[in-house]
Every structure is written in structure tokens, then in C-alpha cells.
Tab-separated table of C-alpha atoms and ligand atoms in Angstrom:
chain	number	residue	atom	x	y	z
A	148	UNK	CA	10.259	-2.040	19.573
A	149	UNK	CA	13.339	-1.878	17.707
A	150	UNK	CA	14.270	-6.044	16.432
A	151	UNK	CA	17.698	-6.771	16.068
A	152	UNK	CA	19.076	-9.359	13.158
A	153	UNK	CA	22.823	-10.362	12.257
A	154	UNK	CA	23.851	-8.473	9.404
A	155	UNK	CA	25.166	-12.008	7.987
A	156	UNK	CA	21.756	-13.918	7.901
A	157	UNK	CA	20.181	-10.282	5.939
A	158	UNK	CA	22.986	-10.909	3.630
A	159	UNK	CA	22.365	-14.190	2.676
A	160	UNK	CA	18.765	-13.209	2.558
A	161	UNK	CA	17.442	-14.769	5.765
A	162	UNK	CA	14.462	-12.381	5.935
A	163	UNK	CA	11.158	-12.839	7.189
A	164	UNK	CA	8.015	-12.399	4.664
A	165	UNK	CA	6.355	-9.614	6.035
A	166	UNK	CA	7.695	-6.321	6.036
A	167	UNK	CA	9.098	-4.636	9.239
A	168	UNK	CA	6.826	-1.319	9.497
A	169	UNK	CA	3.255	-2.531	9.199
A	170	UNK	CA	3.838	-6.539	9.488
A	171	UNK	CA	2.005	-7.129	6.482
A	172	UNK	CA	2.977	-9.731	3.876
A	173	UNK	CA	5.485	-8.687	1.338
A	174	UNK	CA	4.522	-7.176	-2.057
A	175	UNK	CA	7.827	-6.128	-3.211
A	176	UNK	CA	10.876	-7.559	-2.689
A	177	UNK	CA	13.993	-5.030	-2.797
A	178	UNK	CA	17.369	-4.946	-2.551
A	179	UNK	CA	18.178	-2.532	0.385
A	180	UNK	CA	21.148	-0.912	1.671
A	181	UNK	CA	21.102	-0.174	5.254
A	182	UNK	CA	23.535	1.954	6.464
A	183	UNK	CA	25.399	2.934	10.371
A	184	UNK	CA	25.037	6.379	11.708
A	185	UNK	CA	28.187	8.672	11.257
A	186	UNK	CA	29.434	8.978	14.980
A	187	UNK	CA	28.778	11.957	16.486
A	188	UNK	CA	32.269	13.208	17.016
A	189	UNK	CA	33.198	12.740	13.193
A	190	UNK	CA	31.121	16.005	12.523
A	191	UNK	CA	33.913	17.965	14.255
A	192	UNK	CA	35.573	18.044	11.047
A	193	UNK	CA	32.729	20.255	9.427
A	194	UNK	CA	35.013	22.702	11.011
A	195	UNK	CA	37.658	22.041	8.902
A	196	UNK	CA	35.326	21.754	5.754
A	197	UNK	CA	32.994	19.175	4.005
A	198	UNK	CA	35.391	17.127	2.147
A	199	UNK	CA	37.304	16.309	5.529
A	200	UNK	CA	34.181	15.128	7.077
A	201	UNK	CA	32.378	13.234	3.930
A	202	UNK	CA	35.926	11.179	3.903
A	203	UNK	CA	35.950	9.921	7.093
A	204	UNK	CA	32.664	9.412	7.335
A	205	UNK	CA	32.298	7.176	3.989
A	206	UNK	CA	35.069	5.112	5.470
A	207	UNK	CA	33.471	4.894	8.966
A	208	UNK	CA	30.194	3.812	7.482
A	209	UNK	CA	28.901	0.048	7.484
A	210	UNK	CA	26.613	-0.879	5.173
A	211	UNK	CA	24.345	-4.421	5.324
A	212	UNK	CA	23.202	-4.904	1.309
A	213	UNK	CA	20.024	-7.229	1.687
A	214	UNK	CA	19.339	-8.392	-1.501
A	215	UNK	CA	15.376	-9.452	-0.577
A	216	UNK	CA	14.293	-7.054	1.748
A	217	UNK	CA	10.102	-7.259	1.638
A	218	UNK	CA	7.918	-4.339	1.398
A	219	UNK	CA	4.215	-4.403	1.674
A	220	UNK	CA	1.832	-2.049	-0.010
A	221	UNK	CA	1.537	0.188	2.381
A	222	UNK	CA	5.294	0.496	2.374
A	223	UNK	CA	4.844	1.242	-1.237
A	224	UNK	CA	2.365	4.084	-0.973
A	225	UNK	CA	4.388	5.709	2.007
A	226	UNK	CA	7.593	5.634	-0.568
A	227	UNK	CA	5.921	7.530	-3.361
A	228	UNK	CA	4.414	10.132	-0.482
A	229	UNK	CA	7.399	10.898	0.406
A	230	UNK	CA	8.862	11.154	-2.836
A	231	UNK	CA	6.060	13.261	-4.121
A	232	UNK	CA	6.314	15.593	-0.890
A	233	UNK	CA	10.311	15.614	-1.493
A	234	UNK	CA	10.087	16.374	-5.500
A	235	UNK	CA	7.303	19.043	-4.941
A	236	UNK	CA	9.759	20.858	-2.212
A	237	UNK	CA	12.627	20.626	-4.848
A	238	UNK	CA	10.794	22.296	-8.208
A	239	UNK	CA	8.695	24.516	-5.234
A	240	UNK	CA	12.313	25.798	-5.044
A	241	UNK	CA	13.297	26.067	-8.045
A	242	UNK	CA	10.259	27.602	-9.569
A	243	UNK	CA	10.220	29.923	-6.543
A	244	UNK	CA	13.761	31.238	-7.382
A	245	UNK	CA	12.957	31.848	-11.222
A	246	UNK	CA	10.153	33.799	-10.495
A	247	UNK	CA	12.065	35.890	-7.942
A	248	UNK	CA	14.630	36.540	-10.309
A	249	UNK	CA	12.294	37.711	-12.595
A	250	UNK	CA	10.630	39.643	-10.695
A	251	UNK	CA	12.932	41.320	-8.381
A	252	UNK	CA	15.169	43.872	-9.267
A	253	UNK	CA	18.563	42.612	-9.157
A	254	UNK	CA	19.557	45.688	-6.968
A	255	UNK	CA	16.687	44.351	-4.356
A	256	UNK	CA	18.269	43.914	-0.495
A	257	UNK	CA	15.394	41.208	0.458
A	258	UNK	CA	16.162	38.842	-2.453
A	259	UNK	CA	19.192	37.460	-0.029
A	260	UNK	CA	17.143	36.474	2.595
A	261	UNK	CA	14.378	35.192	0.360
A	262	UNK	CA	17.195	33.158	-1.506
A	263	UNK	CA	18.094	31.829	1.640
A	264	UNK	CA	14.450	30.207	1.939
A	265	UNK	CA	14.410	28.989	-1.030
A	266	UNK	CA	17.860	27.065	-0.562
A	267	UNK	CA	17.068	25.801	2.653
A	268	UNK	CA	13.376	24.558	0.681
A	269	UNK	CA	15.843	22.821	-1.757
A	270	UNK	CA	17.928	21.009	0.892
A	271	UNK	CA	14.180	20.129	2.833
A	272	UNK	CA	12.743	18.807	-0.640
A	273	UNK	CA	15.789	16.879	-1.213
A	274	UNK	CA	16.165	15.223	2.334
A	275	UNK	CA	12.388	13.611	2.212
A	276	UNK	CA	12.952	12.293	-1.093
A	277	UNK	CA	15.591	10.386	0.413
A	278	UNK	CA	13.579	9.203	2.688
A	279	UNK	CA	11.837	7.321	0.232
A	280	UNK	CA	14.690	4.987	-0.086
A	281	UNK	CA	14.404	1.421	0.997
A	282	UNK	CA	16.472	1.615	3.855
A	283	UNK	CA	14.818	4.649	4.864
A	284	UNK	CA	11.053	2.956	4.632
A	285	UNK	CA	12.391	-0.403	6.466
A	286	UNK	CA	13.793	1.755	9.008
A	287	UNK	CA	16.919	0.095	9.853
A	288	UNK	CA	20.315	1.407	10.308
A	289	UNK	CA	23.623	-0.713	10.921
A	290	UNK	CA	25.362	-1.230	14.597
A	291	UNK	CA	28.833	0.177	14.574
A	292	UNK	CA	30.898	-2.311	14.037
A	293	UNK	CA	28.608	-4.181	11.118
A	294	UNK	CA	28.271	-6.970	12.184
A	295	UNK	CA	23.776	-6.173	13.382
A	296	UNK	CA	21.089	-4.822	11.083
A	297	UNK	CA	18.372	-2.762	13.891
A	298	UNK	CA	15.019	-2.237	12.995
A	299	UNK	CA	13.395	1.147	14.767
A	300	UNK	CA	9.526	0.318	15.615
A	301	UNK	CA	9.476	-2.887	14.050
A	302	UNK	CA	5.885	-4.614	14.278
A	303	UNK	CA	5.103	-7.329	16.319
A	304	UNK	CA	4.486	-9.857	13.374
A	305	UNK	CA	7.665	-9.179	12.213
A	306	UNK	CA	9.680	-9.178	15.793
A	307	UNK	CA	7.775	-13.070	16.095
A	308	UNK	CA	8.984	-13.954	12.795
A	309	UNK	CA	12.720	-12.771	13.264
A	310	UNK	CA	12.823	-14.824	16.667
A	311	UNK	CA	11.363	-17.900	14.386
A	312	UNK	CA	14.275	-17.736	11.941
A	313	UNK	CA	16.762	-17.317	14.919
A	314	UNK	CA	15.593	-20.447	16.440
A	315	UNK	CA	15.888	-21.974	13.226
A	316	UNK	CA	13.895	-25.335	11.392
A	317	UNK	CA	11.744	-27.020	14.170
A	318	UNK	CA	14.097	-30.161	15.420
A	319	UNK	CA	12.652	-33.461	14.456
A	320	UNK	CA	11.007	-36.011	16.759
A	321	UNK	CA	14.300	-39.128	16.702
A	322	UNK	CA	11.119	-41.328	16.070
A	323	UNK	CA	11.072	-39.810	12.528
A	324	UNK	CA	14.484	-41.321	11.992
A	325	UNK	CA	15.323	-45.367	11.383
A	326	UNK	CA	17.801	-46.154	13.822
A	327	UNK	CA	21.383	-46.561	13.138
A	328	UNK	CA	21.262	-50.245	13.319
A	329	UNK	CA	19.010	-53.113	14.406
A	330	UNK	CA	18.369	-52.959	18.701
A	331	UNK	CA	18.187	-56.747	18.417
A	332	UNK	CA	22.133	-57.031	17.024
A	333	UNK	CA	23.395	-53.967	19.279
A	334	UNK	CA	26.161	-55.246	21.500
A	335	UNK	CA	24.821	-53.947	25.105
A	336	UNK	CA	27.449	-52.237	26.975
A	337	UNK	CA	26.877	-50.826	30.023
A	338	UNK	CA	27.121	-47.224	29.906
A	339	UNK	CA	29.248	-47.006	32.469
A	340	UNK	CA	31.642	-50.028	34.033
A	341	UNK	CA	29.746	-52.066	36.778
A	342	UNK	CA	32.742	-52.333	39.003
A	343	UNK	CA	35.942	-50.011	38.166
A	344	UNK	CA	39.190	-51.749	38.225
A	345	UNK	CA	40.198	-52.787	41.453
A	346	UNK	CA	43.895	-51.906	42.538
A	347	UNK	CA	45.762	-53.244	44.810
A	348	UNK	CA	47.603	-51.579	47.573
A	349	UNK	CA	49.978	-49.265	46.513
A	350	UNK	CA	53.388	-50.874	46.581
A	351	UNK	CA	56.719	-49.005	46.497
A	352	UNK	CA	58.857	-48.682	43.624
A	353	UNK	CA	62.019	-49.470	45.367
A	354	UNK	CA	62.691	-51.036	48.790
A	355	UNK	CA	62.729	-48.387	51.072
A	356	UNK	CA	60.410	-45.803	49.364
A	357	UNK	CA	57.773	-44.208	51.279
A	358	UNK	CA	53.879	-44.665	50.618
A	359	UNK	CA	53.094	-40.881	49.765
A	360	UNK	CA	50.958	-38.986	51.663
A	361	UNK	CA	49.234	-42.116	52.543
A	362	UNK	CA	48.989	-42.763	56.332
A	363	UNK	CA	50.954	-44.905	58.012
B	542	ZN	ZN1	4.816	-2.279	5.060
């Protein structure tokens, strides 16, 4: 289920102590920047080149900095996966394109092609190590407008302890409290008056005047 929580309350480090993924208590806590998705229609301006796009969608994008987020150990082991998976696509690349150049003739019509593979293997590697970011293994991402942090398939423990912290500190019995001043020397008003004022007839103003809507 995807939880929501008020980007504020993340801020200010309102978290709950197990992490969002697996629900188990925290091991590490990280400061995390979760970020909003770059609306769709923004990548339009690919058209007109990178730099277009990558400028309006900085300035479009919300980011929620949580300054505690927590991560369990099983967040921890998925993060260095994924980085080892993402680094070993990178110098897979890399290595892979050395060893082409070396060994293909630079005349060769399939090294384009076979560049091509190893570029797109660079971008791949790249993307999963990114993945390894906080943000990334908390998956969250920020509502439009800023102001709500989502979680995507956030476990149940955490869900129950996100509605906890919404609901805030259990409210004390009154009993816990002395009362404001002795019962014995409280003046006893009734709450409301026994009797409300009693008016008399209505009477007119000036000789002559009528009585309202009154009947006559
Ligand atoms: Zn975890």
C-alpha cells in the first residue's frame, strides 16, 4: 500500500522507527532526499534538446530532505546489491569498449553497433547504481505541489506506525490533572440561566407607533 506523510512532519524528523520497505526496526539512520516526478508533459522539450528540459525540470522538482530517515539491514544489503549490480554494468562497459578497441580494426563496420551496446550498458549500470540511493531504497517520491512525502509498498508495521504519529501523544485521563481550584470554594453557577429575563410587552416608542408585525 502506498502511506502518505506531510512533507513538514519528515522535515522536522517526525519518522517512525522502522523502516518503510520491510517494517523492520531501524539500523541506520540517513538523511534522505525524496524527490517529485518530472510531469509528463515537461519531456516535450527533449525535442528541443537536453538543457531545455533538465531546466525546467530542476525547477519543477520538489524535494522533502528528511534528515532521519531509518533503514533496516535488509535495506542495507539491498543498497550495496544494487550498487554492486550498477558498478559491475559500468566497468562491464568500459572494459568491454577497451577491449573492442583493441581488438577491432578501426576500419570494422560492426564496432558501431557494438558501441552502441556498450553505451546503452553504461547508461543501464549507471541507472541501478542510483537506485541505491536512499530515496530510491525508501521508495518515496514527493506529491506535486510538496507539500506530501508517498511511500510505494510501504509495510504494514510501518503504515500502523505513521497513523500513530498522525494521531499524535495519547490524550491524558483529566483525572491525571489537579483541578484548577478547590470544588468546595467554586462559586456554582448554573450553566445556563434558570429563568431568562422576562420582558414586558412591547411598548411603542412614540404615541402612535405601530406594534410590528405583532398581531393586533
Ligand atoms: Zn528495510
Amino acid at each position: 500500500m502506498t502511506v502518505d506523510l506531510r512533507a513538514q512532519a519528515v522535515t522536522a524528523g517526525a519518522v517512525p522507527e522502522v523502516c518503510a520497505r520491510h517494517g523492520q526496526p531501524a539500523t541506520r539512520r540517513g538523511k534522505t532526499v525524496f524527490r517529485s516526478y518530472t510531469p509528463k508533459w515537461a519531456y516535450v522539450l527533449l525535442l528541443f534538446g537536453v538543457l531545455p528540459f533538465a531546466i525546467v525540470a530542476a525547477v519543477l522538482q520538489k524535494r522533502v530532505k528528511a534528515p532521519t530517515w531509518p533503514f533496516c539491514a535488509d535495506c542495507g544489503r539491498l543498497r550495496i546489491r544494487r550498487l554492486l549490480i550498477g558498478v559491475g554494468l559500468v566497468v562491464l562497459a568500459v572494459v568491454g569498449a577497451v577491449a573492442l578497441s583493441a581488438l577491432l580494426p578501426p576500419s570494422d563496420s560492426t564496432a558501431g553497433p557494438i558501441v552502441l551496446v556498450f553505451v546503452l550498458l553504461l547508461i543501464a549500470g549507471l541507472g541501478v547504481a542510483s537506485t541505491a540511493a536512499n530515496g530510491s531504497i525508501a521508495s518515496g517520491y514527493v506529491s506535486k505541489d510538496g507539500s506530501i512525502l508517498h511511500l510505494r509498498r510501504a509495510h504494514d508495521r510501518f503504515a500502523e506506525q505513521v497513523a500513530a504519529l498522525r494521531r499524535g501523544p495519547v490524550p491524558q485521563p483529566h483525572q491525571a490533572y489537579p483541578p484548577p481550584y478547590p470544588e468546595a470554594g467554586r462559586p456554582q453557577y448554573p450553566l445556563y440561566p434558570v429563568a431568562g429575563p422576562q420582558y414586558g410587552p412591547a411598548t411603542p416608542a412614540w404615541p402612535g407607533q405601530g406594534q410590528g408585525d405583532q398581531p393586533r
